[in-house]
PDB file of C-alpha atoms in Angstrom:
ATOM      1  CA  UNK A 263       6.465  10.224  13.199  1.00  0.00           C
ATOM      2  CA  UNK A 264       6.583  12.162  10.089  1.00  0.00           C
ATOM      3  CA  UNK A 265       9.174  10.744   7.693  1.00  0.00           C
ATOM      4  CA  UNK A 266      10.714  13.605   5.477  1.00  0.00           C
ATOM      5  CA  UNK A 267      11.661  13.410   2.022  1.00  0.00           C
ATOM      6  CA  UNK A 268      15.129  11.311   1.630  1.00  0.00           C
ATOM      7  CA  UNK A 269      17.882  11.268  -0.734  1.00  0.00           C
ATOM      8  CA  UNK A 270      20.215   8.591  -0.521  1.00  0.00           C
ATOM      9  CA  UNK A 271      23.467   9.325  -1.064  1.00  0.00           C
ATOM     10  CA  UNK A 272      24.411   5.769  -0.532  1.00  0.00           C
ATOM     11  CA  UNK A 273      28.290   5.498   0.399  1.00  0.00           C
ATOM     12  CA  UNK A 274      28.046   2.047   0.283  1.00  0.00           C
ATOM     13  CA  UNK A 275      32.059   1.279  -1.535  1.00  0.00           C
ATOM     14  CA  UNK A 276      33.753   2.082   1.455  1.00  0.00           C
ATOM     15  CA  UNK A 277      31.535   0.297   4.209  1.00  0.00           C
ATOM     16  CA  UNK A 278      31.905  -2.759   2.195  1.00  0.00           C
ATOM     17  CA  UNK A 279      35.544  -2.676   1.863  1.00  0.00           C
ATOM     18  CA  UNK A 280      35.922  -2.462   5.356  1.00  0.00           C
ATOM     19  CA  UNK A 281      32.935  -4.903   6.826  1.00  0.00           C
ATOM     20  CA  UNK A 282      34.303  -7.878   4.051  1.00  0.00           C
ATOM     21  CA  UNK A 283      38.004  -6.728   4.598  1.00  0.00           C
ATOM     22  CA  UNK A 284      36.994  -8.414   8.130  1.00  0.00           C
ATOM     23  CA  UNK A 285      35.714 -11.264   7.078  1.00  0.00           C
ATOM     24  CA  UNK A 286      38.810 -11.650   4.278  1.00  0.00           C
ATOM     25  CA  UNK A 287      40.503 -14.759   5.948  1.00  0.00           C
ATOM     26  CA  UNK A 288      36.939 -16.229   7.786  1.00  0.00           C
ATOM     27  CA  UNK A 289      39.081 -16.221  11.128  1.00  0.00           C
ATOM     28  CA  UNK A 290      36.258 -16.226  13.256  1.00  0.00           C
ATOM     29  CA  UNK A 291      35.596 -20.003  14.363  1.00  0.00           C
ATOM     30  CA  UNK A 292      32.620 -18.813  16.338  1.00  0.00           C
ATOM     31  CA  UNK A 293      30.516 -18.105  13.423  1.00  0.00           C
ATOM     32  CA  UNK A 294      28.932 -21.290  11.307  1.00  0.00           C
ATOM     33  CA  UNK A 295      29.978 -21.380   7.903  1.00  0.00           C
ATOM     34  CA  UNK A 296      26.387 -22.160   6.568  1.00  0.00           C
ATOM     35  CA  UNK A 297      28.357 -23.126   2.689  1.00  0.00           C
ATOM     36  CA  UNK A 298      31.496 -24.691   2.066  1.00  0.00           C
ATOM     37  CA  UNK A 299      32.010 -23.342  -1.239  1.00  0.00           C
ATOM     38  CA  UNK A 300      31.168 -19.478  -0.239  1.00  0.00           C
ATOM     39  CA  UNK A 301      32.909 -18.135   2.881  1.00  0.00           C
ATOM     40  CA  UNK A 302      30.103 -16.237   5.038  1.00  0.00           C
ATOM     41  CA  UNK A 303      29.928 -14.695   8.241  1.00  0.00           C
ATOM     42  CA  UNK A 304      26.803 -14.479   9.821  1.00  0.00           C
ATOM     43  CA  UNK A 305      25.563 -13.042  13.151  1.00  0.00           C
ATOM     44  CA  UNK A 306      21.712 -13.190  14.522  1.00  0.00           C
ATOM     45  CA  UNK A 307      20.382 -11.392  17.482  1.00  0.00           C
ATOM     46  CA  UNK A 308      16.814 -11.434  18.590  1.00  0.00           C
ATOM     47  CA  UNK A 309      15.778  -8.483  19.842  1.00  0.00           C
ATOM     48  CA  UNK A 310      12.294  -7.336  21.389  1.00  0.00           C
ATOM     49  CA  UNK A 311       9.587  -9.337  19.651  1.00  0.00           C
ATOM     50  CA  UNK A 312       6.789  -7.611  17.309  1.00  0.00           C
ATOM     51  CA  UNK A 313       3.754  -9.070  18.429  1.00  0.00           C
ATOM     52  CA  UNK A 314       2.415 -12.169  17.221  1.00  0.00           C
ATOM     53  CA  UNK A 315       5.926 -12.234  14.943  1.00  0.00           C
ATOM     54  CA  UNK A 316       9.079 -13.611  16.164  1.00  0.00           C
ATOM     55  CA  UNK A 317      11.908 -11.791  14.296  1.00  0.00           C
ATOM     56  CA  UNK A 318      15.608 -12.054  14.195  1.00  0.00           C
ATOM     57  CA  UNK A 319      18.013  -9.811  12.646  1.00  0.00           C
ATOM     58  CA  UNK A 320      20.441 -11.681  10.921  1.00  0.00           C
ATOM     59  CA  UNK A 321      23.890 -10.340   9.145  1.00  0.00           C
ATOM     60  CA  UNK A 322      25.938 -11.910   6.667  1.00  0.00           C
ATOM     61  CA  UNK A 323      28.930 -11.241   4.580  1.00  0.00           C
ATOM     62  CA  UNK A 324      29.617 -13.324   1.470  1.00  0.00           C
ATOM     63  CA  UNK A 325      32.244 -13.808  -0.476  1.00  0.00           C
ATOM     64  CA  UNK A 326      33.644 -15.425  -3.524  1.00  0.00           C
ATOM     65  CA  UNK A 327      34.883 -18.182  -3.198  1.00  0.00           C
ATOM     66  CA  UNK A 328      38.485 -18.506  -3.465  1.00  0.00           C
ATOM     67  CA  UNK A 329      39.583 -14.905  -3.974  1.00  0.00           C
ATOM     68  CA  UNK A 330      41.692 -13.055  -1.721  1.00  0.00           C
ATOM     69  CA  UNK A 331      41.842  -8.863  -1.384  1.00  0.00           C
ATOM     70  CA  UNK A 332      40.006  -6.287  -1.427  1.00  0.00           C
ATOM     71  CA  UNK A 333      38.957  -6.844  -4.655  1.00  0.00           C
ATOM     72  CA  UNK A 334      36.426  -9.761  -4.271  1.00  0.00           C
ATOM     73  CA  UNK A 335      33.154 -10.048  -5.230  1.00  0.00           C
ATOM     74  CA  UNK A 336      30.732  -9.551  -2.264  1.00  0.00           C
ATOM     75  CA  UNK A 337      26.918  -9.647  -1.115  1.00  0.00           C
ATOM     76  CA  UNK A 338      26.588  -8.071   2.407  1.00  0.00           C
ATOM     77  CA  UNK A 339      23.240  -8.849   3.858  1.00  0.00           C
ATOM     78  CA  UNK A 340      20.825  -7.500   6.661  1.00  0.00           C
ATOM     79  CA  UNK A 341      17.515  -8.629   7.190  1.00  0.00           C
ATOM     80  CA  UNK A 342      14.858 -10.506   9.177  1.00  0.00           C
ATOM     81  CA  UNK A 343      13.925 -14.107   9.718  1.00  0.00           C
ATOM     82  CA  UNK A 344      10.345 -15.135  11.314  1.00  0.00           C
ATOM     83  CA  UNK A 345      10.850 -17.523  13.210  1.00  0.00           C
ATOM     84  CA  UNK A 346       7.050 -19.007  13.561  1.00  0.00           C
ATOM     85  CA  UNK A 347       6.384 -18.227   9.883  1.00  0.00           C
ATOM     86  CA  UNK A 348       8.996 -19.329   7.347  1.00  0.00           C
ATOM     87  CA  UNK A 349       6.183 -18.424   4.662  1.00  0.00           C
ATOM     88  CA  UNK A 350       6.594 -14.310   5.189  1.00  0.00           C
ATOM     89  CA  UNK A 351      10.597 -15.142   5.660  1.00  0.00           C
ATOM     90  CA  UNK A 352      10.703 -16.321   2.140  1.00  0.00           C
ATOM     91  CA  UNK A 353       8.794 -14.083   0.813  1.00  0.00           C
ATOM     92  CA  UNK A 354      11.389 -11.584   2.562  1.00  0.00           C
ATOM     93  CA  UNK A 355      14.286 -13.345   1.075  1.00  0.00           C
ATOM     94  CA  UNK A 356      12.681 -13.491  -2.439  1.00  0.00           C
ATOM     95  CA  UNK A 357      11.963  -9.818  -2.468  1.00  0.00           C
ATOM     96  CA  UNK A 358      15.398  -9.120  -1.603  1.00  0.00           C
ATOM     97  CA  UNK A 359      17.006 -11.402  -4.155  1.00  0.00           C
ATOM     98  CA  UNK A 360      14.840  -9.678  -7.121  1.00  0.00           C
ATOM     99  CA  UNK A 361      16.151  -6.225  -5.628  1.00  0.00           C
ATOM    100  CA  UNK A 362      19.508  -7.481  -6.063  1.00  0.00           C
ATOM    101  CA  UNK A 363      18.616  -8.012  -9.618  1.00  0.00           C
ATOM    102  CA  UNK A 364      17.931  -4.506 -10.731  1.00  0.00           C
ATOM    103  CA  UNK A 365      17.648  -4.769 -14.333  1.00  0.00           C
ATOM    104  CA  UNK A 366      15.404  -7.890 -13.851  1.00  0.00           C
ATOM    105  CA  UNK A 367      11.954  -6.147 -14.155  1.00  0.00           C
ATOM    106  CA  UNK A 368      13.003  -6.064 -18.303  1.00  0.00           C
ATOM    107  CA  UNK A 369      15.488  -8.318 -18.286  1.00  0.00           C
ATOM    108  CA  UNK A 370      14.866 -11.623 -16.592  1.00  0.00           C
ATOM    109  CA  UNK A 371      12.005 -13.606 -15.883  1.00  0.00           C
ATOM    110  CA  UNK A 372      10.938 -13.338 -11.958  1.00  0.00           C
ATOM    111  CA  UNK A 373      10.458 -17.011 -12.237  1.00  0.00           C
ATOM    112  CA  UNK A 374      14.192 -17.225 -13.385  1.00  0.00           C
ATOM    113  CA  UNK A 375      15.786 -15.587 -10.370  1.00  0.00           C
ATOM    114  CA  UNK A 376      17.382 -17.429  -8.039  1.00  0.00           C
ATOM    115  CA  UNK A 377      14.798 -18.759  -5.026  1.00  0.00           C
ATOM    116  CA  UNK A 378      17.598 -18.064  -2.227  1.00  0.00           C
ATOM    117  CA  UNK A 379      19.994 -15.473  -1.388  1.00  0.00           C
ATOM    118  CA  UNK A 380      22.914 -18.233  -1.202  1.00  0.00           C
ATOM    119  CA  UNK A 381      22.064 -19.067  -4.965  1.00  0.00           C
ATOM    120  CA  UNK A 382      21.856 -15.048  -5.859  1.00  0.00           C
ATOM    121  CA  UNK A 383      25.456 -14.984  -4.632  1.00  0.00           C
ATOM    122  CA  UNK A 384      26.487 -18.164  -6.507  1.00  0.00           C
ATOM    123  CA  UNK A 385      25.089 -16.402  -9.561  1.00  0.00           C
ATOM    124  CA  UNK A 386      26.392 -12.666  -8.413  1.00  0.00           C
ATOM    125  CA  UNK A 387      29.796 -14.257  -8.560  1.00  0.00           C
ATOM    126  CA  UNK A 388      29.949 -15.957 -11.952  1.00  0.00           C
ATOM    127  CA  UNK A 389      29.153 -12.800 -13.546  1.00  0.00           C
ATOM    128  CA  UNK A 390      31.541 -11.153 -11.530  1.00  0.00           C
ATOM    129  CA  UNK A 391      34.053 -13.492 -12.657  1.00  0.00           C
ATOM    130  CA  UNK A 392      32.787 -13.639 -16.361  1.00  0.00           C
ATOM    131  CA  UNK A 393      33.120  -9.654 -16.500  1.00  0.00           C
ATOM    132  CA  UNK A 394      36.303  -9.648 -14.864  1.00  0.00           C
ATOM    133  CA  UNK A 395      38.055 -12.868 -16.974  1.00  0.00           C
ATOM    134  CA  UNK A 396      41.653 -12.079 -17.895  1.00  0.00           C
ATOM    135  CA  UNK A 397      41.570  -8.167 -16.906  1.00  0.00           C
ATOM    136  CA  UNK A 398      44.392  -6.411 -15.071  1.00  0.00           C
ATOM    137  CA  UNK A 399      42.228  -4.355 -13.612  1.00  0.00           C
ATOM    138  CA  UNK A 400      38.953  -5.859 -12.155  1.00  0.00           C
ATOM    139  CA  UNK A 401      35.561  -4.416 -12.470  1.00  0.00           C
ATOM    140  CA  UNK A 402      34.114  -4.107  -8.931  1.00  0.00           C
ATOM    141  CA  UNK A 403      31.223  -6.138  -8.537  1.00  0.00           C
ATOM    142  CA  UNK A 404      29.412  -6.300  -4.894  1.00  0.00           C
ATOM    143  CA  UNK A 405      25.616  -5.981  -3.687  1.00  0.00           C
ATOM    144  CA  UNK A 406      23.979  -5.103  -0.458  1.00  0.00           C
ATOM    145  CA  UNK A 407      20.590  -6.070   0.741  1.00  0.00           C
ATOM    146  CA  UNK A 408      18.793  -4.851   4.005  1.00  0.00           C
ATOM    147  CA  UNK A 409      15.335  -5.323   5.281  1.00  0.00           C
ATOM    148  CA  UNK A 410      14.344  -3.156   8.231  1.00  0.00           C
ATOM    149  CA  UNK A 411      11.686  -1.696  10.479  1.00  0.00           C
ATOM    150  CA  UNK A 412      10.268   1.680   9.981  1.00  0.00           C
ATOM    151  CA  UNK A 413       6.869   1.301  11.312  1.00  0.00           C
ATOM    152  CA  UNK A 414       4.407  -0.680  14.030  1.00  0.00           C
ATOM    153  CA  UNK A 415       1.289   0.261  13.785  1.00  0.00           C
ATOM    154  CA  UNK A 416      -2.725  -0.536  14.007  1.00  0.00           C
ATOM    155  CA  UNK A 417      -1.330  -4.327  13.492  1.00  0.00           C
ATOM    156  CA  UNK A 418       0.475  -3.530  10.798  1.00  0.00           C
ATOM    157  CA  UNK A 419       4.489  -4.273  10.291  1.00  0.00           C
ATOM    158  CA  UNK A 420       6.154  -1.763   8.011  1.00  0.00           C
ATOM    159  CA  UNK A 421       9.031  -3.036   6.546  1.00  0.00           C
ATOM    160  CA  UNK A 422      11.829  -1.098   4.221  1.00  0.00           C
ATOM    161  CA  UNK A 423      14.247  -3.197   1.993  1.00  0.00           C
ATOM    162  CA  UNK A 424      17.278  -1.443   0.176  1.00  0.00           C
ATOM    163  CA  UNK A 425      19.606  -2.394  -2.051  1.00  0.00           C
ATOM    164  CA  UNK A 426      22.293  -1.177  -3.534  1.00  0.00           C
ATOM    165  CA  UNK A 427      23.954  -3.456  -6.637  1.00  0.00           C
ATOM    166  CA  UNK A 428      27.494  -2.314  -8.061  1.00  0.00           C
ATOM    167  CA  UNK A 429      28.723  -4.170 -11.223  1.00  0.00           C
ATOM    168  CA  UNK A 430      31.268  -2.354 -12.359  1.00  0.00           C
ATOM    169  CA  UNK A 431      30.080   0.807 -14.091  1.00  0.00           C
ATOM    170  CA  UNK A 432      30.435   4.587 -12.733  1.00  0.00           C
ATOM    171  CA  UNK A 433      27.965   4.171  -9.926  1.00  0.00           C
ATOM    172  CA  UNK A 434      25.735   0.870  -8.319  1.00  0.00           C
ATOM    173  CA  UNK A 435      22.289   1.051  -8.742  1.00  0.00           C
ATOM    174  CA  UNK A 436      19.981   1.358  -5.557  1.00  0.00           C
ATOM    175  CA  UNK A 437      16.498   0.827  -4.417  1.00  0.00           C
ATOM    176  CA  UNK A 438      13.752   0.792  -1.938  1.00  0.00           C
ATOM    177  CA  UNK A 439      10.536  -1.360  -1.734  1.00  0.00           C
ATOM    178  CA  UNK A 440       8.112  -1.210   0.837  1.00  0.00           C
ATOM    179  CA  UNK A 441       7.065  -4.667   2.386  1.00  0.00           C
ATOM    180  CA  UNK A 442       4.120  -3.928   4.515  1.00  0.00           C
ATOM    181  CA  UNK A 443       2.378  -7.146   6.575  1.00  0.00           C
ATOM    182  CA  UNK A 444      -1.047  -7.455   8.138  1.00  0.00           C
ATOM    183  CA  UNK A 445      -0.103  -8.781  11.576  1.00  0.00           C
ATOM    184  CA  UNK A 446      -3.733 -10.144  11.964  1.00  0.00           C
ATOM    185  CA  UNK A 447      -3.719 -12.497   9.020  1.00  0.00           C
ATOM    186  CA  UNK A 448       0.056 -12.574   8.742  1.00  0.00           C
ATOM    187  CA  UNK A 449      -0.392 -11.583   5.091  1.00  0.00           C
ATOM    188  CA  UNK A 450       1.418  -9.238   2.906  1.00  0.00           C
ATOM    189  CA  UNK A 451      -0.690  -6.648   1.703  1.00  0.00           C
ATOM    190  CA  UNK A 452      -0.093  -3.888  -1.704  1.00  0.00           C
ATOM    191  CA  UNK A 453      -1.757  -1.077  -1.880  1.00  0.00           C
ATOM    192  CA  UNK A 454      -4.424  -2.286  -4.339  1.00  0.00           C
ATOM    193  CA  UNK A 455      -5.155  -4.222  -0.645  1.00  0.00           C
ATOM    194  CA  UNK A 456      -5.374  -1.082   0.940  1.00  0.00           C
ATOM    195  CA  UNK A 457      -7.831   1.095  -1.186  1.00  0.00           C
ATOM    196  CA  UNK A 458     -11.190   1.137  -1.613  1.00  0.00           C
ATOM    197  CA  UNK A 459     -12.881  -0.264  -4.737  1.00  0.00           C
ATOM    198  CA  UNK A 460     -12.594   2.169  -7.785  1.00  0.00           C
ATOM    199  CA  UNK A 461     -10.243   4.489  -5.101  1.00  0.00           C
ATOM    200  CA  UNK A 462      -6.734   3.911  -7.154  1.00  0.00           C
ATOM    201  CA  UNK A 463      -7.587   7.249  -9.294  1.00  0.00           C
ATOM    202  CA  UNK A 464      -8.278   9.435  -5.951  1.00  0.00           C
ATOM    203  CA  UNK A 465      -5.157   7.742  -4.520  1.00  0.00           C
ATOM    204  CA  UNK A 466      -3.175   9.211  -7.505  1.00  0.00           C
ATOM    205  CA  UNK A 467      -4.217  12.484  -7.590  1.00  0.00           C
ATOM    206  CA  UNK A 468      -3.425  12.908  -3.647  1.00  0.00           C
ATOM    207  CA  UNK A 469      -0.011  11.089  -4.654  1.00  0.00           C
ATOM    208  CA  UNK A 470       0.505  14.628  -7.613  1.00  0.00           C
ATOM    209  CA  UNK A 471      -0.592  17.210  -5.393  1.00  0.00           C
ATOM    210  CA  UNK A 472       2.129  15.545  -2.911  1.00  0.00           C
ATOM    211  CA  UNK A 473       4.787  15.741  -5.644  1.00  0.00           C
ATOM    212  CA  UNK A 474       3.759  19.328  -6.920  1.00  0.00           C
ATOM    213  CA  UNK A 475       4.047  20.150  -3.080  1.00  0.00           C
ATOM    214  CA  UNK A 476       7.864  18.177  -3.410  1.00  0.00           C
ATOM    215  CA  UNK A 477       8.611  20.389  -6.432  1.00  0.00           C
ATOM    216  CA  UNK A 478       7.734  23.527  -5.301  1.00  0.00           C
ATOM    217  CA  UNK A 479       9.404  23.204  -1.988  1.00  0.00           C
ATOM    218  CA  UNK A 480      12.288  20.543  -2.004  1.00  0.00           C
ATOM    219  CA  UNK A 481      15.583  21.812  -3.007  1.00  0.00           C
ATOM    220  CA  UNK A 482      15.790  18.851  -5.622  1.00  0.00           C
ATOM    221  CA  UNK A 483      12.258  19.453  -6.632  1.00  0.00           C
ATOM    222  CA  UNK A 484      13.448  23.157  -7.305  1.00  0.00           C
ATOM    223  CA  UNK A 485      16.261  22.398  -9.539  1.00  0.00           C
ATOM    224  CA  UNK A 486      13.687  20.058 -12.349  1.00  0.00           C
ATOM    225  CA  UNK A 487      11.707  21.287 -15.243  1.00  0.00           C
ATOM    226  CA  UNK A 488       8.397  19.078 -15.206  1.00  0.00           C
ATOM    227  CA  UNK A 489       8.278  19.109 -18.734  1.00  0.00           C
ATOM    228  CA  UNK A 490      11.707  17.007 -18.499  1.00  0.00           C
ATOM    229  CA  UNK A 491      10.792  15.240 -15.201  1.00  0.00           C
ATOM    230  CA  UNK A 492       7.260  14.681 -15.126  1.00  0.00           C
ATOM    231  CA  UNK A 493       4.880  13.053 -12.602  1.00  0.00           C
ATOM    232  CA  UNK A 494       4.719   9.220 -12.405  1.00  0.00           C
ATOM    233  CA  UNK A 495       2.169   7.373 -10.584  1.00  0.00           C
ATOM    234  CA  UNK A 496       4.171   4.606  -7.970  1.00  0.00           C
ATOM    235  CA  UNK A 497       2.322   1.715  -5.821  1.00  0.00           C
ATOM    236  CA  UNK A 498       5.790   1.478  -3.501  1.00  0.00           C
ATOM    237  CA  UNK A 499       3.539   2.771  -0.659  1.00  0.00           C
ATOM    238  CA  UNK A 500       3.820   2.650   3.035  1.00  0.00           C
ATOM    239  CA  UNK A 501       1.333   3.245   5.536  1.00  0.00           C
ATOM    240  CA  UNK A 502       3.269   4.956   8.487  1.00  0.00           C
ATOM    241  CA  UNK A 503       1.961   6.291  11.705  1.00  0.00           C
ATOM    242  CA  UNK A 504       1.662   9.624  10.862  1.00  0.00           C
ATOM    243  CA  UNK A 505       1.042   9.197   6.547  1.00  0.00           C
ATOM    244  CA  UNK A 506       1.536   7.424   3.587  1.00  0.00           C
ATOM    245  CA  UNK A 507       5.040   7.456   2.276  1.00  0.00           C
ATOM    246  CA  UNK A 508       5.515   6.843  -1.260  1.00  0.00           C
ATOM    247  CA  UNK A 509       9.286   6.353  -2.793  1.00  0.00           C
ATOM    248  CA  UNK A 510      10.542   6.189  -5.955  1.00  0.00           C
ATOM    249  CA  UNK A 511      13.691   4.726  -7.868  1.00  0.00           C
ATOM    250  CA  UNK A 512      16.641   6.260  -9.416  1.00  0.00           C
ATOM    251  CA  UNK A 513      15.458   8.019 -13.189  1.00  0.00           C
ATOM    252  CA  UNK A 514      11.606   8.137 -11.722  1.00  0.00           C
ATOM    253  CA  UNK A 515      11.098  11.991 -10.726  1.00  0.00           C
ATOM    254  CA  UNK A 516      14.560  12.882 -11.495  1.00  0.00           C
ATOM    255  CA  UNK A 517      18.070  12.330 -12.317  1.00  0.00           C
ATOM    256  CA  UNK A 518      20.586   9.946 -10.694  1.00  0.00           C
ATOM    257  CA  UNK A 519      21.696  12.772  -8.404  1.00  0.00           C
ATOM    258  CA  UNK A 520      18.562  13.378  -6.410  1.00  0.00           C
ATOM    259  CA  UNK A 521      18.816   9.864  -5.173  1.00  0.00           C
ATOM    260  CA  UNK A 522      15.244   8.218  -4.471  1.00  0.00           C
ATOM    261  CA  UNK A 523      12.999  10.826  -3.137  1.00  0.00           C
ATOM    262  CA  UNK A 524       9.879  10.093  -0.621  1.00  0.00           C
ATOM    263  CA  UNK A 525       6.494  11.736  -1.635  1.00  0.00           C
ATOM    264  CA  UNK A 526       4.176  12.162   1.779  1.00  0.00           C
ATOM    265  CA  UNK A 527       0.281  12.076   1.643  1.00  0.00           C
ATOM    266  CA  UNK A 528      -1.476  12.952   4.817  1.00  0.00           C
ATOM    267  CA  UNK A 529      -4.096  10.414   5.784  1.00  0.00           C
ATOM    268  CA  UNK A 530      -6.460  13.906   5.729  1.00  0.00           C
ATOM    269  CA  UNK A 531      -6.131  13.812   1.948  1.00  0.00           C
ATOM    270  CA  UNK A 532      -7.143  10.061   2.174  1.00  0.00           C
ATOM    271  CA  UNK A 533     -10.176   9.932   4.326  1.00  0.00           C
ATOM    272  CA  UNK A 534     -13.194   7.659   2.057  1.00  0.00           C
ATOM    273  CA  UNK A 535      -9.534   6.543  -0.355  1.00  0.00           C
ATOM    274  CA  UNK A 536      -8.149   4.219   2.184  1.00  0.00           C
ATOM    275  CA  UNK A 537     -10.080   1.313   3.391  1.00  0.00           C
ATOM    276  CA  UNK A 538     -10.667   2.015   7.417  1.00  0.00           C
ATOM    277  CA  UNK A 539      -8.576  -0.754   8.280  1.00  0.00           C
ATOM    278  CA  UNK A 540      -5.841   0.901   7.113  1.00  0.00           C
ATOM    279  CA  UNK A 541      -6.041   4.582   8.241  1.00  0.00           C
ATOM    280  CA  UNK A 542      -4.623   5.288  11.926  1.00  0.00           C
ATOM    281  CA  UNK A 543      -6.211   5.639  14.746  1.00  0.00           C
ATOM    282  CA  UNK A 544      -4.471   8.616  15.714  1.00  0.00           C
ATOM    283  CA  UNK A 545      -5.277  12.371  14.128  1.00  0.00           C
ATOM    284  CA  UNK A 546      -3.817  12.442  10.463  1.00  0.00           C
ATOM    285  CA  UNK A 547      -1.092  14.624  10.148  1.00  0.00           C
ATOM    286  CA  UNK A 548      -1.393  17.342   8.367  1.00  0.00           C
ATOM    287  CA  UNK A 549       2.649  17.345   7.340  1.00  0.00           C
ATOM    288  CA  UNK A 550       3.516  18.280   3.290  1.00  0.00           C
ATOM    289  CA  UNK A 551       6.026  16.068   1.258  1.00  0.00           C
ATOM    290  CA  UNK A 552       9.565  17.741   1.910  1.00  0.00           C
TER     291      UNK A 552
END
């Protein structure tokens, strides 16, 4: 399962309008309405336990409160609960809730942010309605978060969590973080985790030769002057079946347009880098970044 080099072209406006425009009147008695004060709508179905994890996938839609239209401030929601360990479900929740934060990094203390998604929306939509306070014409202000699946592997569970925050300007901002859990001690692990001691320098030169390989043969990658764009070193690292994928943010390798390209290292490149644990079982694949 190679993954190829992705660029997100993330048409996010119009899904939204359409998934909240159905939950614009909270009609639906057969859904709880887990807060009062913010009309949600939230469905959960377990499907096929990962082993020793029980995970549901939950979706939500929520609102302001008290606004009617499509105009209202929204956070639209998809991820996973554990059931037997609430410990890796927060951790889920908090990562989310600092993605839908995007200018947090320099602007806000981590410690600062909200500790649950309910209280990111409560805060979402005061500065919605702050920006938006007598104007005729309403900023748009809406966020969506999703945590998914995108590898299962040597005990590992290989998680990808997107985000995509509008507030009002030309274009949101997205992102992708890689949330990768050792299912044998239940324990999220960073790359730092997954190297060998003194490795990080080795692991960084594989990671160049995979984005010279991206520049020289993606059609993004064609279009940028290195001099302009240069090479960045990134720990958002995944260890998938068949390599390590590493992706980047908006403004990291290029402009806004290319989206959030993948770099690919094959685990051939990081044989005596990785720590065993953490290299496949299975042949490395030889496959270049795209």
């Amino acid at each position: 399962m190679t993954l190829s080099t992705r660029y997100r072209w993330l048409a996010v406006p119009a899904l939204l309008l359409t998934l909240t425009a159905c939950d614009q009147n909270g009609d639906d008695q057969s859904v709880d309405q887990p807060d009062a004060a913010q009309p949600s709508s939230e469905t959960a179905d377990t499907q096929k336990p990962q082993e020793g994890l029980s995970p549901t996938f939950v979706n939500r839609t929520i609102k302001a409160p008290d606004c009617e239209g499509d105009d209202c401030a929204s956070v639209e929601i998809h991820m996973i609960r554990f059931d037997n360990d609430p410990a890796l479900s927060s951790e889920l929740e908090r990562r989310l809730v600092r993605m839908g934060n995007p200018i947090s990094e320099s602007g806000v203390d981590k410690d600062a942010l909200p500790a649950t998604l309910d209280a990111y929306a409560e805060d979402f939509f005061d500065q919605s309605a702050q920006a938006n306070a007598d104007s005729d014409h309403p900023r748009p202000y809406y966020t969506t978060l999703e945590a998914k699946e995108i590898g299962h592997h040597d005990d590992l569970l290989v998680l990808e969590l997107q985000s995509y925050v509008m507030t009002g300007g030309a274009h949101g901002m997205p992102g992708t973080d890689y949330m990768v859990i050792d299912e044998k001690t239940r324990q999220v692990v960073t790359l730092d985790d997954m190297l060998q001691d003194g490795q990080k320098p080795a692991f960084e030169a594989a990671l160049k030769n995979a984005w010279q390989r991206w520049m020289k043969d993606s059609e993004a990658g064609k279009t940028l002057d290195p001099i302009n764009w240069p090479f960045s070193p990134s720990d958002n690292a995944a260890p998938l079946e068949d390599n390590m994928a590493v992706t980047y943010g908006p403004y990291a390798l290029g402009p806004y347009a290319i989206g959030m390209p993948t770099l690919t290292i094959p685990y051939s490149d990081l044989e005596n880098v990785l720590k065993p644990r953490f290299l496949p079982n299975a042949t490395a694949d030889t496959a270049e970044s795209k």
